[in-house]
Amino acid sequence: MGSVLAASSPNPPPPATGGTAASGLTVPPGFGMPSVSPVISPTGAALGQQETENPLPNPGAFDECHRKCKEVFPMQMEGVRLVVNKGLSNHFQVNHNVMLSTMGDSTYRFGATYVGSKQTGPAELFPVMVGDMDNSGSLNAQIIHQITKRIRSKVAFQTQQNKFVNWQGDAEFRGEDFTATVTLGNPDVLVGSGIVVTHYLQSITPALALGGELVYHHRPGEEGTVMSFVGRYTGNNYIATLTLGSAGAHASYYHKANDQLQVGVELEASSRMQDTSVSFGYQLDMPKANLLFKGSIDSNWVVGATLEKKLLPLPLSLVLCTFLNHSKNKFQCGFGATIG
Amino acid sequence: MGSVLALSSGPGHQNWPFSTDPPPSRWNSHPAHWDSPPRWERRDGRLPNPGSFHSLHRSCKDVFPQQIEGVKMILNKTLSSFFKVSHMLHLSAVSPSYYRFHVEHLQSDDDSKDKDAPALIGEMDSSGSLNAHALLHVTERVRARTVFQTQQSQFVTWQFETEFRGNDFTAAVTVANPDVLRESVILVAHFLQSVSSGLVLGGELVYHRGRSEEGGILTLAGQYSRPNWVATLNAGKGGAHASYYHRANKQIQVGVEFEASTRTQETTTSFGYQMELPEANMVFRGMINSRCIIGGVLEKRLTPLPATLMMGAFVNHRGDKLQVGLGVTVG
């Protein structure tokens, strides 16, 4: 049986969240792992439930559970943003980001992406090294590598000017029908502190995946654990996910109405901050007009929308974004241009 | 001799005199159709009428981008050949958001037909501020104008102006904010005379009187225009204002402005340019200032739809402030 990743799925895999350059690079977004084609299994009716004939599909990464719903929502942006992407070769890509902000500081950010030559799947090349540096010296760096066929590892560093804020390493093992991940975050041998996060996600049926997350943090003098459970049900054109834990609950529902319209509803409840919020978002995709429109409305009385348009003869893309917070009477608008 | 307003527009103003753009929001300027043609138009070898005093610096000021902030949606609707209505919604990050309703009752382009029909323009805000102009052609040469402005419920401006347009001169008298109870009034007299085919000279006399004080300020004005450029100077005790407008080619217009005020004791120099690309339906205006303000506004007509998109940003480097604006005008 071939690799489960190569199994054809009735829905086409979504584009990599960071955008795919024409040369075939997967450019991961800020800090997520490069998105892997989600295996949306065909409806169970046609397939038998026996594991020997049709093994259960790999459920994907743990972090990706709520990802499809979150991608429908518009991203808040303010001020003026200019992004220039330049592909220097098949393996190397560079980007310049100038953000002029109406509140707060304006920044210039330089980022570079290197993609290696070990190919594990269509448009997936490893190792991937992504880094970017701010004009104030803040660095974000990530290295992702596929160590063996089933094990993928990631190391990430983040600094705020010259102080390290985040340093973590993780290893992900993809079995036949399960995914297990161990992450070691901010380990500090001198102080004796660290965070260990383990994720486990198992396919129970071709549509249902269950899993859990265990977070153990240790500081000199205190230690504690937080545990949460995840369930994800994938239907024909919808995905429903629920995360329940001692820190709160997070439920999301993603629905693909047709080729143009996708809808997402999200509920977040936090026991620490003692509040809940419900958001409704939709994405309207018109490839013929080169237009992508995302809108959202929130239970905090925040209404927002983003319009993205590719100005086609030029390799230029224009983004307009406005957010209005009715309860605080605050309005934010911004626009940006992406070249390349 | 026809009315000067019937002359075709010169190379200076593409969208004069009956522009479909929304009227300028600067309330001390006359609506577009009130102005006379550019100064370099000549007919029959006689000296042209110099136009009104307020529009001396207009060609230079039109090159500069207008401050844009937040999101502005304007919907213009022409209900009939003389009645126009416009709705404007402004969502702003720094000032309160408002809705404004604007209505215009104007006679059609050909002035010589219905000269005694008044032009009425009114604008009302969601907070109750009113702005009203009434323009009346009393005779072919005499025009009267009335302006009322309120800030919510309080009257801020009420002024009455009469203008006489002679063959080669313009004289205007304005009575502003006459207040019998407080015994205050501002009287302004303007006079502009075409001295030669390109040169216009004139002056402005402002007399203001309050209960305890009164005073007068005299300002002299001069304007020299050639087919491609116009230079204007206003100088007086209250300060100086000099502007230079140059039309480089069909697409690029450039303006330089210098303002000095003795009251606030400061001077400002601004440089602005306007680039038009009619094939791309696009107009870009940029400016840079001696107050370290840099701004640019891009206007693009989205052609199949009757809509115009405006995007602009202004940066004040000294105060490190950025203002971003988006606007959509439909109709």
PDB file of C-alpha atoms in Angstrom, chain B residues 125-251:
ATOM      1  CA  ASP B 125     -24.205  66.023   9.186  1.00  0.00           C
ATOM      2  CA  SER B 126     -25.278  63.211  11.464  1.00  0.00           C
ATOM      3  CA  SER B 127     -24.442  65.453  14.414  1.00  0.00           C
ATOM      4  CA  GLY B 128     -26.669  68.198  13.070  1.00  0.00           C
ATOM      5  CA  SER B 129     -24.072  70.499  11.539  1.00  0.00           C
ATOM      6  CA  LEU B 130     -25.428  72.283   8.540  1.00  0.00           C
ATOM      7  CA  ASN B 131     -23.659  73.855   5.623  1.00  0.00           C
ATOM      8  CA  ALA B 132     -25.706  75.816   3.135  1.00  0.00           C
ATOM      9  CA  HIS B 133     -24.784  77.878   0.105  1.00  0.00           C
ATOM     10  CA  ALA B 134     -27.107  79.818  -2.113  1.00  0.00           C
ATOM     11  CA  LEU B 135     -25.830  81.394  -5.303  1.00  0.00           C
ATOM     12  CA  LEU B 136     -27.935  83.790  -7.217  1.00  0.00           C
ATOM     13  CA  HIS B 137     -27.222  85.454 -10.549  1.00  0.00           C
ATOM     14  CA  VAL B 138     -28.865  88.807 -10.049  1.00  0.00           C
ATOM     15  CA  THR B 139     -27.890  90.060 -13.476  1.00  0.00           C
ATOM     16  CA  GLU B 140     -25.422  88.825 -16.041  1.00  0.00           C
ATOM     17  CA  ARG B 141     -22.597  90.563 -14.269  1.00  0.00           C
ATOM     18  CA  VAL B 142     -23.705  90.580 -10.660  1.00  0.00           C
ATOM     19  CA  ARG B 143     -23.790  87.492  -8.507  1.00  0.00           C
ATOM     20  CA  ALA B 144     -24.796  87.134  -4.921  1.00  0.00           C
ATOM     21  CA  ARG B 145     -23.895  84.346  -2.562  1.00  0.00           C
ATOM     22  CA  THR B 146     -25.027  83.443   0.923  1.00  0.00           C
ATOM     23  CA  VAL B 147     -23.311  80.963   3.180  1.00  0.00           C
ATOM     24  CA  PHE B 148     -24.517  79.539   6.464  1.00  0.00           C
ATOM     25  CA  GLN B 149     -22.529  77.110   8.549  1.00  0.00           C
ATOM     26  CA  THR B 150     -23.459  75.629  11.861  1.00  0.00           C
ATOM     27  CA  GLN B 151     -21.567  73.408  14.231  1.00  0.00           C
ATOM     28  CA  GLN B 152     -24.313  71.226  15.639  1.00  0.00           C
ATOM     29  CA  SER B 153     -26.810  73.830  16.728  1.00  0.00           C
ATOM     30  CA  GLN B 154     -24.629  76.898  16.902  1.00  0.00           C
ATOM     31  CA  PHE B 155     -24.124  79.177  13.942  1.00  0.00           C
ATOM     32  CA  VAL B 156     -20.486  79.547  13.099  1.00  0.00           C
ATOM     33  CA  THR B 157     -20.585  81.431   9.821  1.00  0.00           C
ATOM     34  CA  TRP B 158     -23.228  83.486   8.109  1.00  0.00           C
ATOM     35  CA  GLN B 159     -22.002  85.591   5.283  1.00  0.00           C
ATOM     36  CA  PHE B 160     -23.348  87.473   2.315  1.00  0.00           C
ATOM     37  CA  GLU B 161     -21.304  88.230  -0.732  1.00  0.00           C
ATOM     38  CA  THR B 162     -21.909  90.250  -3.848  1.00  0.00           C
ATOM     39  CA  GLU B 163     -19.632  90.081  -6.831  1.00  0.00           C
ATOM     40  CA  PHE B 164     -19.542  92.222  -9.893  1.00  0.00           C
ATOM     41  CA  ARG B 165     -17.754  90.944 -12.973  1.00  0.00           C
ATOM     42  CA  GLY B 166     -16.800  93.651 -15.361  1.00  0.00           C
ATOM     43  CA  ASN B 167     -15.095  93.256 -18.706  1.00  0.00           C
ATOM     44  CA  ASP B 168     -11.653  92.963 -17.276  1.00  0.00           C
ATOM     45  CA  PHE B 169     -12.111  93.329 -13.570  1.00  0.00           C
ATOM     46  CA  THR B 170     -13.915  91.720 -10.680  1.00  0.00           C
ATOM     47  CA  ALA B 171     -15.076  93.454  -7.561  1.00  0.00           C
ATOM     48  CA  ALA B 172     -16.648  91.716  -4.580  1.00  0.00           C
ATOM     49  CA  VAL B 173     -17.922  92.776  -1.208  1.00  0.00           C
ATOM     50  CA  THR B 174     -18.552  90.291   1.587  1.00  0.00           C
ATOM     51  CA  VAL B 175     -20.262  90.850   4.882  1.00  0.00           C
ATOM     52  CA  ALA B 176     -19.331  88.045   7.260  1.00  0.00           C
ATOM     53  CA  ASN B 177     -20.865  87.241  10.604  1.00  0.00           C
ATOM     54  CA  PRO B 178     -22.749  90.484  11.109  1.00  0.00           C
ATOM     55  CA  ASP B 179     -23.943  90.402  14.683  1.00  0.00           C
ATOM     56  CA  VAL B 180     -26.152  93.246  15.819  1.00  0.00           C
ATOM     57  CA  LEU B 181     -26.271  92.100  19.426  1.00  0.00           C
ATOM     58  CA  ARG B 182     -22.545  91.776  19.836  1.00  0.00           C
ATOM     59  CA  GLU B 183     -21.873  94.659  17.492  1.00  0.00           C
ATOM     60  CA  SER B 184     -19.345  92.727  15.487  1.00  0.00           C
ATOM     61  CA  VAL B 185     -18.906  92.345  11.795  1.00  0.00           C
ATOM     62  CA  ILE B 186     -16.252  91.438   9.260  1.00  0.00           C
ATOM     63  CA  LEU B 187     -16.255  93.253   5.943  1.00  0.00           C
ATOM     64  CA  VAL B 188     -14.126  92.057   3.081  1.00  0.00           C
ATOM     65  CA  ALA B 189     -13.661  93.865  -0.192  1.00  0.00           C
ATOM     66  CA  HIS B 190     -11.870  92.261  -3.161  1.00  0.00           C
ATOM     67  CA  PHE B 191     -10.757  93.817  -6.351  1.00  0.00           C
ATOM     68  CA  LEU B 192      -8.965  92.160  -9.258  1.00  0.00           C
ATOM     69  CA  GLN B 193      -7.979  93.846 -12.493  1.00  0.00           C
ATOM     70  CA  SER B 194      -6.521  92.320 -15.624  1.00  0.00           C
ATOM     71  CA  VAL B 195      -3.618  94.585 -16.437  1.00  0.00           C
ATOM     72  CA  SER B 196      -2.271  92.738 -19.423  1.00  0.00           C
ATOM     73  CA  SER B 197      -2.990  89.467 -21.119  1.00  0.00           C
ATOM     74  CA  GLY B 198      -1.167  87.475 -18.499  1.00  0.00           C
ATOM     75  CA  LEU B 199      -1.008  89.795 -15.528  1.00  0.00           C
ATOM     76  CA  VAL B 200      -3.705  90.308 -12.958  1.00  0.00           C
ATOM     77  CA  LEU B 201      -3.319  92.682 -10.028  1.00  0.00           C
ATOM     78  CA  GLY B 202      -5.612  93.270  -7.160  1.00  0.00           C
ATOM     79  CA  GLY B 203      -6.109  93.532  -3.483  1.00  0.00           C
ATOM     80  CA  GLU B 204      -8.173  92.546  -0.535  1.00  0.00           C
ATOM     81  CA  LEU B 205      -9.219  94.774   2.326  1.00  0.00           C
ATOM     82  CA  VAL B 206     -10.490  93.117   5.487  1.00  0.00           C
ATOM     83  CA  TYR B 207     -12.126  95.249   8.105  1.00  0.00           C
ATOM     84  CA  HIS B 208     -13.197  93.582  11.316  1.00  0.00           C
ATOM     85  CA  ARG B 209     -14.975  95.210  14.149  1.00  0.00           C
ATOM     86  CA  GLY B 210     -15.872  93.925  17.533  1.00  0.00           C
ATOM     87  CA  ARG B 211     -17.214  95.533  20.653  1.00  0.00           C
ATOM     88  CA  SER B 212     -13.833  96.564  21.917  1.00  0.00           C
ATOM     89  CA  GLU B 213     -11.595  96.478  18.915  1.00  0.00           C
ATOM     90  CA  GLU B 214     -11.530  97.133  15.229  1.00  0.00           C
ATOM     91  CA  GLY B 215      -8.888  96.827  12.579  1.00  0.00           C
ATOM     92  CA  GLY B 216      -8.158  96.531   8.925  1.00  0.00           C
ATOM     93  CA  ILE B 217      -5.749  94.419   6.918  1.00  0.00           C
ATOM     94  CA  LEU B 218      -4.780  95.168   3.372  1.00  0.00           C
ATOM     95  CA  THR B 219      -3.367  92.444   1.145  1.00  0.00           C
ATOM     96  CA  LEU B 220      -2.132  92.986  -2.371  1.00  0.00           C
ATOM     97  CA  ALA B 221      -2.340  90.204  -4.921  1.00  0.00           C
ATOM     98  CA  GLY B 222      -0.730  89.610  -8.254  1.00  0.00           C
ATOM     99  CA  GLN B 223      -0.908  86.764 -10.685  1.00  0.00           C
ATOM    100  CA  TYR B 224       1.014  86.166 -13.851  1.00  0.00           C
ATOM    101  CA  SER B 225      -0.024  83.336 -16.117  1.00  0.00           C
ATOM    102  CA  ARG B 226       1.337  81.785 -19.239  1.00  0.00           C
ATOM    103  CA  PRO B 227      -0.121  78.833 -21.125  1.00  0.00           C
ATOM    104  CA  ASN B 228       1.897  76.362 -19.070  1.00  0.00           C
ATOM    105  CA  TRP B 229       2.333  77.992 -15.725  1.00  0.00           C
ATOM    106  CA  VAL B 230       0.760  80.353 -13.276  1.00  0.00           C
ATOM    107  CA  ALA B 231       2.528  82.303 -10.543  1.00  0.00           C
ATOM    108  CA  THR B 232       0.536  84.011  -7.820  1.00  0.00           C
ATOM    109  CA  LEU B 233       1.514  86.152  -4.892  1.00  0.00           C
ATOM    110  CA  ASN B 234      -0.531  87.580  -2.031  1.00  0.00           C
ATOM    111  CA  ALA B 235       1.328  89.841   0.338  1.00  0.00           C
ATOM    112  CA  GLY B 236       0.145  91.962   3.191  1.00  0.00           C
ATOM    113  CA  LYS B 237       0.429  92.701   6.847  1.00  0.00           C
ATOM    114  CA  GLY B 238      -1.118  89.399   7.775  1.00  0.00           C
ATOM    115  CA  GLY B 239       1.448  87.376   5.896  1.00  0.00           C
ATOM    116  CA  ALA B 240       2.328  86.212   2.435  1.00  0.00           C
ATOM    117  CA  HIS B 241       1.136  83.412   0.219  1.00  0.00           C
ATOM    118  CA  ALA B 242       2.977  82.581  -2.971  1.00  0.00           C
ATOM    119  CA  SER B 243       2.204  79.736  -5.308  1.00  0.00           C
ATOM    120  CA  TYR B 244       3.566  78.467  -8.568  1.00  0.00           C
ATOM    121  CA  TYR B 245       1.742  76.001 -10.787  1.00  0.00           C
ATOM    122  CA  HIS B 246       3.375  74.342 -13.739  1.00  0.00           C
ATOM    123  CA  ARG B 247       1.945  71.964 -16.251  1.00  0.00           C
ATOM    124  CA  ALA B 248       4.864  69.902 -17.496  1.00  0.00           C
ATOM    125  CA  ASN B 249       2.965  67.825 -20.015  1.00  0.00           C
ATOM    126  CA  LYS B 250      -0.446  66.307 -20.459  1.00  0.00           C
ATOM    127  CA  GLN B 251       0.144  63.967 -17.576  1.00  0.00           C
TER     128      GLN B 251
END
